PDB file of C-alpha atoms in Angstrom:
ATOM      1  CA  GLU L   1       0.000   0.000   0.000  1.00 81.00           C
ATOM      2  CA  ALA L   2       2.974   2.321   0.439  1.00 79.00           C
ATOM      3  CA  LYS L   3       3.562   4.917  -2.247  1.00 82.00           C
ATOM      4  CA  ARG L   4       7.271   4.892  -1.529  1.00 83.00           C
ATOM      5  CA  ILE L   5       9.732   2.681   0.251  1.00 83.00           C
ATOM      6  CA  THR L   6      13.314   3.298   1.250  1.00 85.00           C
ATOM      7  CA  ASP L   7      15.813   0.483   1.479  1.00 86.00           C
ATOM      8  CA  LYS L   8      19.376   1.383   2.442  1.00 84.00           C
ATOM      9  CA  MET L   9      20.763  -2.087   3.015  1.00 86.00           C
ATOM     10  CA  LEU L  10      24.538  -2.207   2.646  1.00 86.00           C
ATOM     11  CA  GLY L  11      24.490  -4.871  -0.063  1.00 90.00           C
ATOM     12  CA  ASN L  12      22.010  -3.179  -2.382  1.00 93.00           C
ATOM     13  CA  TYR L  13      24.797  -2.016  -4.680  1.00 94.00           C
ATOM     14  CA  MET L  14      25.283  -5.641  -5.766  1.00 94.00           C
ATOM     15  CA  GLN L  15      21.662  -5.789  -6.932  1.00 94.00           C
ATOM     16  CA  LEU L  16      21.301  -2.556  -8.913  1.00 94.00           C
ATOM     17  CA  GLY L  17      20.805  -4.377 -12.215  1.00 93.00           C
ATOM     18  CA  LEU L  18      18.058  -6.555 -10.749  1.00 95.00           C
ATOM     19  CA  ILE L  19      16.480  -3.588  -8.983  1.00 93.00           C
ATOM     20  CA  ARG L  20      16.386  -1.692 -12.286  1.00 92.00           C
ATOM     21  CA  LEU L  21      14.723  -4.671 -14.009  1.00 94.00           C
ATOM     22  CA  ILE L  22      12.028  -5.417 -11.434  1.00 94.00           C
ATOM     23  CA  LEU L  23      11.437  -1.805 -10.363  1.00 92.00           C
ATOM     24  CA  PRO L  24      12.067   0.224 -13.540  1.00 91.00           C
ATOM     25  CA  ASN L  25      10.698   3.421 -11.960  1.00 90.00           C
ATOM     26  CA  ALA L  26      12.770   3.089  -8.789  1.00 91.00           C
ATOM     27  CA  LYS L  27      14.793   6.123  -7.852  1.00 93.00           C
ATOM     28  CA  ILE L  28      18.230   4.835  -6.968  1.00 94.00           C
ATOM     29  CA  ILE L  29      20.411   7.121  -4.881  1.00 95.00           C
ATOM     30  CA  HIS L  30      24.085   6.511  -4.181  1.00 95.00           C
ATOM     31  CA  CYS L  31      25.700   8.477  -1.385  1.00 94.00           C
ATOM     32  CA  ARG L  32      29.497   8.576  -1.660  1.00 95.00           C
ATOM     33  CA  ARG L  33      31.624   9.263   1.368  1.00 96.00           C
ATOM     34  CA  ASN L  34      35.311   9.390   2.199  1.00 97.00           C
ATOM     35  CA  PRO L  35      36.430   5.731   1.967  1.00 97.00           C
ATOM     36  CA  LEU L  36      38.160   5.692   5.339  1.00 97.00           C
ATOM     37  CA  ASP L  37      35.263   7.397   7.112  1.00 97.00           C
ATOM     38  CA  THR L  38      32.906   4.894   5.483  1.00 96.00           C
ATOM     39  CA  CYS L  39      34.964   1.933   6.632  1.00 96.00           C
ATOM     40  CA  LEU L  40      35.448   3.311  10.141  1.00 97.00           C
ATOM     41  CA  SER L  41      31.697   3.743  10.445  1.00 93.00           C
ATOM     42  CA  MET L  42      31.172   0.104   9.531  1.00 93.00           C
ATOM     43  CA  TYR L  43      34.017  -1.107  11.743  1.00 95.00           C
ATOM     44  CA  LYS L  44      32.422   0.571  14.770  1.00 93.00           C
ATOM     45  CA  LYS L  45      29.014  -1.035  14.193  1.00 88.00           C
ATOM     46  CA  ILE L  46      27.932  -4.309  15.698  1.00 83.00           C
ATOM     47  CA  PHE L  47      25.768  -5.871  13.007  1.00 84.00           C
ATOM     48  CA  THR L  48      23.090  -8.337  14.031  1.00 80.00           C
ATOM     49  CA  ARG L  49      24.014 -10.673  11.185  1.00 82.00           C
ATOM     50  CA  GLY L  50      26.234 -10.749   8.152  1.00 85.00           C
ATOM     51  CA  HIS L  51      28.943  -8.253   7.297  1.00 90.00           C
ATOM     52  CA  GLN L  52      31.691 -10.302   8.935  1.00 91.00           C
ATOM     53  CA  TYR L  53      34.199  -8.475   6.706  1.00 93.00           C
ATOM     54  CA  ALA L  54      33.519  -5.336   8.771  1.00 93.00           C
ATOM     55  CA  TYR L  55      35.404  -6.715  11.788  1.00 95.00           C
ATOM     56  CA  ASP L  56      38.803  -7.128  10.130  1.00 96.00           C
ATOM     57  CA  LEU L  57      40.467  -3.941   8.886  1.00 97.00           C
ATOM     58  CA  THR L  58      42.276  -5.529   5.943  1.00 97.00           C
ATOM     59  CA  GLU L  59      39.207  -7.443   4.809  1.00 97.00           C
ATOM     60  CA  LEU L  60      37.058  -4.340   5.264  1.00 97.00           C
ATOM     61  CA  GLY L  61      39.393  -2.375   3.007  1.00 97.00           C
ATOM     62  CA  GLU L  62      39.313  -5.124   0.369  1.00 97.00           C
ATOM     63  CA  TYR L  63      35.524  -5.266   0.566  1.00 97.00           C
ATOM     64  CA  TYR L  64      35.346  -1.489   0.147  1.00 97.00           C
ATOM     65  CA  LEU L  65      37.486  -1.740  -2.991  1.00 97.00           C
ATOM     66  CA  LEU L  66      35.130  -4.417  -4.360  1.00 96.00           C
ATOM     67  CA  TYR L  67      32.192  -2.081  -3.691  1.00 97.00           C
ATOM     68  CA  ARG L  68      33.960   0.720  -5.576  1.00 96.00           C
ATOM     69  CA  ARG L  69      34.653  -1.544  -8.571  1.00 96.00           C
ATOM     70  CA  VAL L  70      31.020  -2.664  -8.661  1.00 97.00           C
ATOM     71  CA  MET L  71      29.759   0.927  -8.414  1.00 96.00           C
ATOM     72  CA  ASP L  72      32.127   1.993 -11.214  1.00 95.00           C
ATOM     73  CA  HIS L  73      30.518  -0.757 -13.320  1.00 96.00           C
ATOM     74  CA  TRP L  74      26.984   0.435 -12.512  1.00 95.00           C
ATOM     75  CA  LYS L  75      27.961   4.039 -13.302  1.00 93.00           C
ATOM     76  CA  LYS L  76      28.829   2.901 -16.838  1.00 94.00           C
ATOM     77  CA  VAL L  77      25.946   0.482 -17.347  1.00 93.00           C
ATOM     78  CA  LEU L  78      23.271   2.630 -15.698  1.00 92.00           C
ATOM     79  CA  ALA L  79      24.673   6.028 -16.684  1.00 89.00           C
ATOM     80  CA  GLY L  80      22.152   8.719 -15.796  1.00 87.00           C
ATOM     81  CA  ARG L  81      19.786   6.197 -14.176  1.00 90.00           C
ATOM     82  CA  PHE L  82      20.633   6.979 -10.559  1.00 91.00           C
ATOM     83  CA  LEU L  83      21.609   9.983  -8.513  1.00 95.00           C
ATOM     84  CA  GLU L  84      24.995  10.116  -6.882  1.00 95.00           C
ATOM     85  CA  PHE L  85      25.862  12.681  -4.251  1.00 94.00           C
ATOM     86  CA  SER L  86      28.478  13.282  -1.599  1.00 96.00           C
ATOM     87  CA  TYR L  87      27.933  12.814   2.128  1.00 96.00           C
ATOM     88  CA  GLU L  88      30.392  15.623   2.784  1.00 97.00           C
ATOM     89  CA  ASP L  89      28.375  17.963   0.526  1.00 97.00           C
ATOM     90  CA  LEU L  90      25.193  16.966   2.337  1.00 96.00           C
ATOM     91  CA  VAL L  91      26.513  17.845   5.784  1.00 95.00           C
ATOM     92  CA  ARG L  92      28.106  21.049   4.466  1.00 96.00           C
ATOM     93  CA  ASP L  93      24.943  22.273   2.699  1.00 96.00           C
ATOM     94  CA  GLN L  94      22.000  20.157   3.813  1.00 94.00           C
ATOM     95  CA  ALA L  95      19.333  22.375   2.229  1.00 95.00           C
ATOM     96  CA  THR L  96      20.848  22.381  -1.271  1.00 96.00           C
ATOM     97  CA  GLU L  97      21.562  18.653  -1.316  1.00 96.00           C
ATOM     98  CA  THR L  98      18.145  17.810   0.127  1.00 95.00           C
ATOM     99  CA  ARG L  99      16.487  19.889  -2.586  1.00 96.00           C
ATOM    100  CA  ARG L 100      18.526  18.019  -5.194  1.00 96.00           C
ATOM    101  CA  LEU L 101      17.452  14.665  -3.751  1.00 95.00           C
ATOM    102  CA  LEU L 102      13.811  15.697  -3.636  1.00 95.00           C
ATOM    103  CA  ASP L 103      13.936  17.014  -7.213  1.00 96.00           C
ATOM    104  CA  TYR L 104      15.400  13.721  -8.395  1.00 96.00           C
ATOM    105  CA  CYS L 105      12.611  11.819  -6.629  1.00 94.00           C
ATOM    106  CA  GLY L 106       9.913  14.147  -7.937  1.00 94.00           C
ATOM    107  CA  LEU L 107       8.983  15.268  -4.437  1.00 94.00           C
ATOM    108  CA  ALA L 108       8.101  18.743  -3.250  1.00 95.00           C
ATOM    109  CA  TRP L 109      10.258  20.734  -0.869  1.00 93.00           C
ATOM    110  CA  TYR L 110       9.025  21.613   2.578  1.00 89.00           C
ATOM    111  CA  GLU L 111      10.970  23.057   5.508  1.00 86.00           C
ATOM    112  CA  GLY L 112      10.356  19.975   7.635  1.00 86.00           C
ATOM    113  CA  CYS L 113      12.870  18.130   5.459  1.00 86.00           C
ATOM    114  CA  LEU L 114      15.629  19.846   7.369  1.00 88.00           C
ATOM    115  CA  CYS L 115      14.183  18.755  10.723  1.00 78.00           C
ATOM    116  CA  TYR L 116      13.812  15.045   9.917  1.00 74.00           C
ATOM    117  CA  TYR L 117      14.899  14.229  13.471  1.00 73.00           C
ATOM    118  CA  ASN L 118      11.611  15.601  14.877  1.00 74.00           C
ATOM    119  CA  LYS L 119       9.582  12.901  13.120  1.00 72.00           C
ATOM    120  CA  LYS L 120       8.006  10.377  15.459  1.00 70.00           C
ATOM    121  CA  ARG L 121       8.155   7.142  13.516  1.00 68.00           C
ATOM    122  CA  MET L 122       9.644   3.699  13.699  1.00 67.00           C
ATOM    123  CA  VAL L 123      13.200   3.483  12.388  1.00 66.00           C
ATOM    124  CA  PHE L 124      14.796   0.103  11.693  1.00 64.00           C
ATOM    125  CA  THR L 125      18.367   0.881  10.756  1.00 63.00           C
ATOM    126  CA  ALA L 126      21.852   0.655  12.206  1.00 61.00           C
ATOM    127  CA  SER L 127      21.868   4.455  12.308  1.00 64.00           C
ATOM    128  CA  SER L 128      18.570   4.794  14.222  1.00 61.00           C
ATOM    129  CA  VAL L 129      20.227   6.926  16.920  1.00 64.00           C
ATOM    130  CA  GLN L 130      21.605   9.334  14.310  1.00 68.00           C
ATOM    131  CA  VAL L 131      18.187   9.718  12.695  1.00 68.00           C
ATOM    132  CA  ARG L 132      16.948  11.272  15.933  1.00 65.00           C
ATOM    133  CA  LYS L 133      19.581  14.035  15.932  1.00 79.00           C
ATOM    134  CA  PRO L 134      20.334  17.005  13.674  1.00 79.00           C
ATOM    135  CA  MET L 135      22.958  16.498  10.997  1.00 83.00           C
ATOM    136  CA  THR L 136      26.513  17.531  11.871  1.00 86.00           C
ATOM    137  CA  ASP L 137      29.931  17.279  10.275  1.00 90.00           C
ATOM    138  CA  ARG L 138      31.505  15.611  13.334  1.00 91.00           C
ATOM    139  CA  SER L 139      32.148  12.357  11.492  1.00 92.00           C
ATOM    140  CA  VAL L 140      33.751  14.001   8.442  1.00 96.00           C
ATOM    141  CA  GLY L 141      37.431  13.093   8.627  1.00 95.00           C
ATOM    142  CA  LEU L 142      36.894  11.160  11.860  1.00 96.00           C
ATOM    143  CA  TRP L 143      39.164   8.355  10.639  1.00 97.00           C
ATOM    144  CA  LYS L 144      42.169  10.664  11.157  1.00 97.00           C
ATOM    145  CA  LYS L 145      41.607  10.513  14.919  1.00 97.00           C
ATOM    146  CA  TYR L 146      42.178   6.736  14.735  1.00 97.00           C
ATOM    147  CA  GLU L 147      44.720   6.704  11.909  1.00 96.00           C
ATOM    148  CA  LYS L 148      47.416   4.845  13.832  1.00 96.00           C
ATOM    149  CA  GLY L 149      45.073   1.977  14.761  1.00 97.00           C
ATOM    150  CA  LEU L 150      43.547   1.876  11.277  1.00 97.00           C
ATOM    151  CA  GLN L 151      46.831   1.280   9.439  1.00 97.00           C
ATOM    152  CA  PRO L 152      45.835  -2.093   7.911  1.00 97.00           C
ATOM    153  CA  LEU L 153      42.739  -0.415   6.437  1.00 97.00           C
ATOM    154  CA  VAL L 154      44.588   2.748   5.409  1.00 97.00           C
ATOM    155  CA  SER L 155      47.288   0.792   3.569  1.00 96.00           C
ATOM    156  CA  VAL L 156      44.760  -1.310   1.612  1.00 96.00           C
ATOM    157  CA  VAL L 157      42.562   1.632   0.629  1.00 96.00           C
ATOM    158  CA  GLU L 158      45.271   4.221  -0.040  1.00 90.00           C
ATOM    159  CA  HIS L 159      47.407   1.721  -1.955  1.00 85.00           C
ATOM    160  CA  SER L 160      44.545   1.065  -4.373  1.00 84.00           C
ATOM    161  CA  LEU L 161      42.856   4.464  -4.529  1.00 82.00           C
ATOM    162  CA  GLY L 162      45.972   6.573  -4.201  1.00 68.00           C
TER     163      GLY L 162
END
Protein backbone atom coordinates (compact mmCIF):
# COMPACT_ATOMS: atom_id res chain seq x y z
CA GLU A 1 0.00 0.00 0.00
CA ALA A 2 2.97 2.32 0.44
CA LYS A 3 3.56 4.92 -2.25
CA ARG A 4 7.27 4.89 -1.53
CA ILE A 5 9.73 2.68 0.25
CA THR A 6 13.31 3.30 1.25
CA ASP A 7 15.81 0.48 1.48
CA LYS A 8 19.38 1.38 2.44
CA MET A 9 20.76 -2.09 3.02
CA LEU A 10 24.54 -2.21 2.65
CA GLY A 11 24.49 -4.87 -0.06
CA ASN A 12 22.01 -3.18 -2.38
CA TYR A 13 24.80 -2.02 -4.68
CA MET A 14 25.28 -5.64 -5.77
CA GLN A 15 21.66 -5.79 -6.93
CA LEU A 16 21.30 -2.56 -8.91
CA GLY A 17 20.81 -4.38 -12.22
CA LEU A 18 18.06 -6.56 -10.75
CA ILE A 19 16.48 -3.59 -8.98
CA ARG A 20 16.39 -1.69 -12.29
CA LEU A 21 14.72 -4.67 -14.01
CA ILE A 22 12.03 -5.42 -11.43
CA LEU A 23 11.44 -1.80 -10.36
CA PRO A 24 12.07 0.22 -13.54
CA ASN A 25 10.70 3.42 -11.96
CA ALA A 26 12.77 3.09 -8.79
CA LYS A 27 14.79 6.12 -7.85
CA ILE A 28 18.23 4.84 -6.97
CA ILE A 29 20.41 7.12 -4.88
CA HIS A 30 24.08 6.51 -4.18
CA CYS A 31 25.70 8.48 -1.38
CA ARG A 32 29.50 8.58 -1.66
CA ARG A 33 31.62 9.26 1.37
CA ASN A 34 35.31 9.39 2.20
CA PRO A 35 36.43 5.73 1.97
CA LEU A 36 38.16 5.69 5.34
CA ASP A 37 35.26 7.40 7.11
CA THR A 38 32.91 4.89 5.48
CA CYS A 39 34.96 1.93 6.63
CA LEU A 40 35.45 3.31 10.14
CA SER A 41 31.70 3.74 10.45
CA MET A 42 31.17 0.10 9.53
CA TYR A 43 34.02 -1.11 11.74
CA LYS A 44 32.42 0.57 14.77
CA LYS A 45 29.01 -1.04 14.19
CA ILE A 46 27.93 -4.31 15.70
CA PHE A 47 25.77 -5.87 13.01
CA THR A 48 23.09 -8.34 14.03
CA ARG A 49 24.01 -10.67 11.18
CA GLY A 50 26.23 -10.75 8.15
CA HIS A 51 28.94 -8.25 7.30
CA GLN A 52 31.69 -10.30 8.93
CA TYR A 53 34.20 -8.47 6.71
CA ALA A 54 33.52 -5.34 8.77
CA TYR A 55 35.40 -6.71 11.79
CA ASP A 56 38.80 -7.13 10.13
CA LEU A 57 40.47 -3.94 8.89
CA THR A 58 42.28 -5.53 5.94
CA GLU A 59 39.21 -7.44 4.81
CA LEU A 60 37.06 -4.34 5.26
CA GLY A 61 39.39 -2.38 3.01
CA GLU A 62 39.31 -5.12 0.37
CA TYR A 63 35.52 -5.27 0.57
CA TYR A 64 35.35 -1.49 0.15
CA LEU A 65 37.49 -1.74 -2.99
CA LEU A 66 35.13 -4.42 -4.36
CA TYR A 67 32.19 -2.08 -3.69
CA ARG A 68 33.96 0.72 -5.58
CA ARG A 69 34.65 -1.54 -8.57
CA VAL A 70 31.02 -2.66 -8.66
CA MET A 71 29.76 0.93 -8.41
CA ASP A 72 32.13 1.99 -11.21
CA HIS A 73 30.52 -0.76 -13.32
CA TRP A 74 26.98 0.43 -12.51
CA LYS A 75 27.96 4.04 -13.30
CA LYS A 76 28.83 2.90 -16.84
CA VAL A 77 25.95 0.48 -17.35
CA LEU A 78 23.27 2.63 -15.70
CA ALA A 79 24.67 6.03 -16.68
CA GLY A 80 22.15 8.72 -15.80
CA ARG A 81 19.79 6.20 -14.18
CA PHE A 82 20.63 6.98 -10.56
CA LEU A 83 21.61 9.98 -8.51
CA GLU A 84 24.99 10.12 -6.88
CA PHE A 85 25.86 12.68 -4.25
CA SER A 86 28.48 13.28 -1.60
CA TYR A 87 27.93 12.81 2.13
CA GLU A 88 30.39 15.62 2.78
CA ASP A 89 28.37 17.96 0.53
CA LEU A 90 25.19 16.97 2.34
CA VAL A 91 26.51 17.85 5.78
CA ARG A 92 28.11 21.05 4.47
CA ASP A 93 24.94 22.27 2.70
CA GLN A 94 22.00 20.16 3.81
CA ALA A 95 19.33 22.37 2.23
CA THR A 96 20.85 22.38 -1.27
CA GLU A 97 21.56 18.65 -1.32
CA THR A 98 18.14 17.81 0.13
CA ARG A 99 16.49 19.89 -2.59
CA ARG A 100 18.53 18.02 -5.19
CA LEU A 101 17.45 14.67 -3.75
CA LEU A 102 13.81 15.70 -3.64
CA ASP A 103 13.94 17.01 -7.21
CA TYR A 104 15.40 13.72 -8.40
CA CYS A 105 12.61 11.82 -6.63
CA GLY A 106 9.91 14.15 -7.94
CA LEU A 107 8.98 15.27 -4.44
CA ALA A 108 8.10 18.74 -3.25
CA TRP A 109 10.26 20.73 -0.87
CA TYR A 110 9.03 21.61 2.58
CA GLU A 111 10.97 23.06 5.51
CA GLY A 112 10.36 19.98 7.64
CA CYS A 113 12.87 18.13 5.46
CA LEU A 114 15.63 19.85 7.37
CA CYS A 115 14.18 18.75 10.72
CA TYR A 116 13.81 15.04 9.92
CA TYR A 117 14.90 14.23 13.47
CA ASN A 118 11.61 15.60 14.88
CA LYS A 119 9.58 12.90 13.12
CA LYS A 120 8.01 10.38 15.46
CA ARG A 121 8.16 7.14 13.52
CA MET A 122 9.64 3.70 13.70
CA VAL A 123 13.20 3.48 12.39
CA PHE A 124 14.80 0.10 11.69
CA THR A 125 18.37 0.88 10.76
CA ALA A 126 21.85 0.65 12.21
CA SER A 127 21.87 4.45 12.31
CA SER A 128 18.57 4.79 14.22
CA VAL A 129 20.23 6.93 16.92
CA GLN A 130 21.60 9.33 14.31
CA VAL A 131 18.19 9.72 12.69
CA ARG A 132 16.95 11.27 15.93
CA LYS A 133 19.58 14.04 15.93
CA PRO A 134 20.33 17.01 13.67
CA MET A 135 22.96 16.50 11.00
CA THR A 136 26.51 17.53 11.87
CA ASP A 137 29.93 17.28 10.28
CA ARG A 138 31.50 15.61 13.33
CA SER A 139 32.15 12.36 11.49
CA VAL A 140 33.75 14.00 8.44
CA GLY A 141 37.43 13.09 8.63
CA LEU A 142 36.89 11.16 11.86
CA TRP A 143 39.16 8.36 10.64
CA LYS A 144 42.17 10.66 11.16
CA LYS A 145 41.61 10.51 14.92
CA TYR A 146 42.18 6.74 14.74
CA GLU A 147 44.72 6.70 11.91
CA LYS A 148 47.42 4.84 13.83
CA GLY A 149 45.07 1.98 14.76
CA LEU A 150 43.55 1.88 11.28
CA GLN A 151 46.83 1.28 9.44
CA PRO A 152 45.83 -2.09 7.91
CA LEU A 153 42.74 -0.41 6.44
CA VAL A 154 44.59 2.75 5.41
CA SER A 155 47.29 0.79 3.57
CA VAL A 156 44.76 -1.31 1.61
CA VAL A 157 42.56 1.63 0.63
CA GLU A 158 45.27 4.22 -0.04
CA HIS A 159 47.41 1.72 -1.96
CA SER A 160 44.54 1.06 -4.37
CA LEU A 161 42.86 4.46 -4.53
CA GLY A 162 45.97 6.57 -4.20
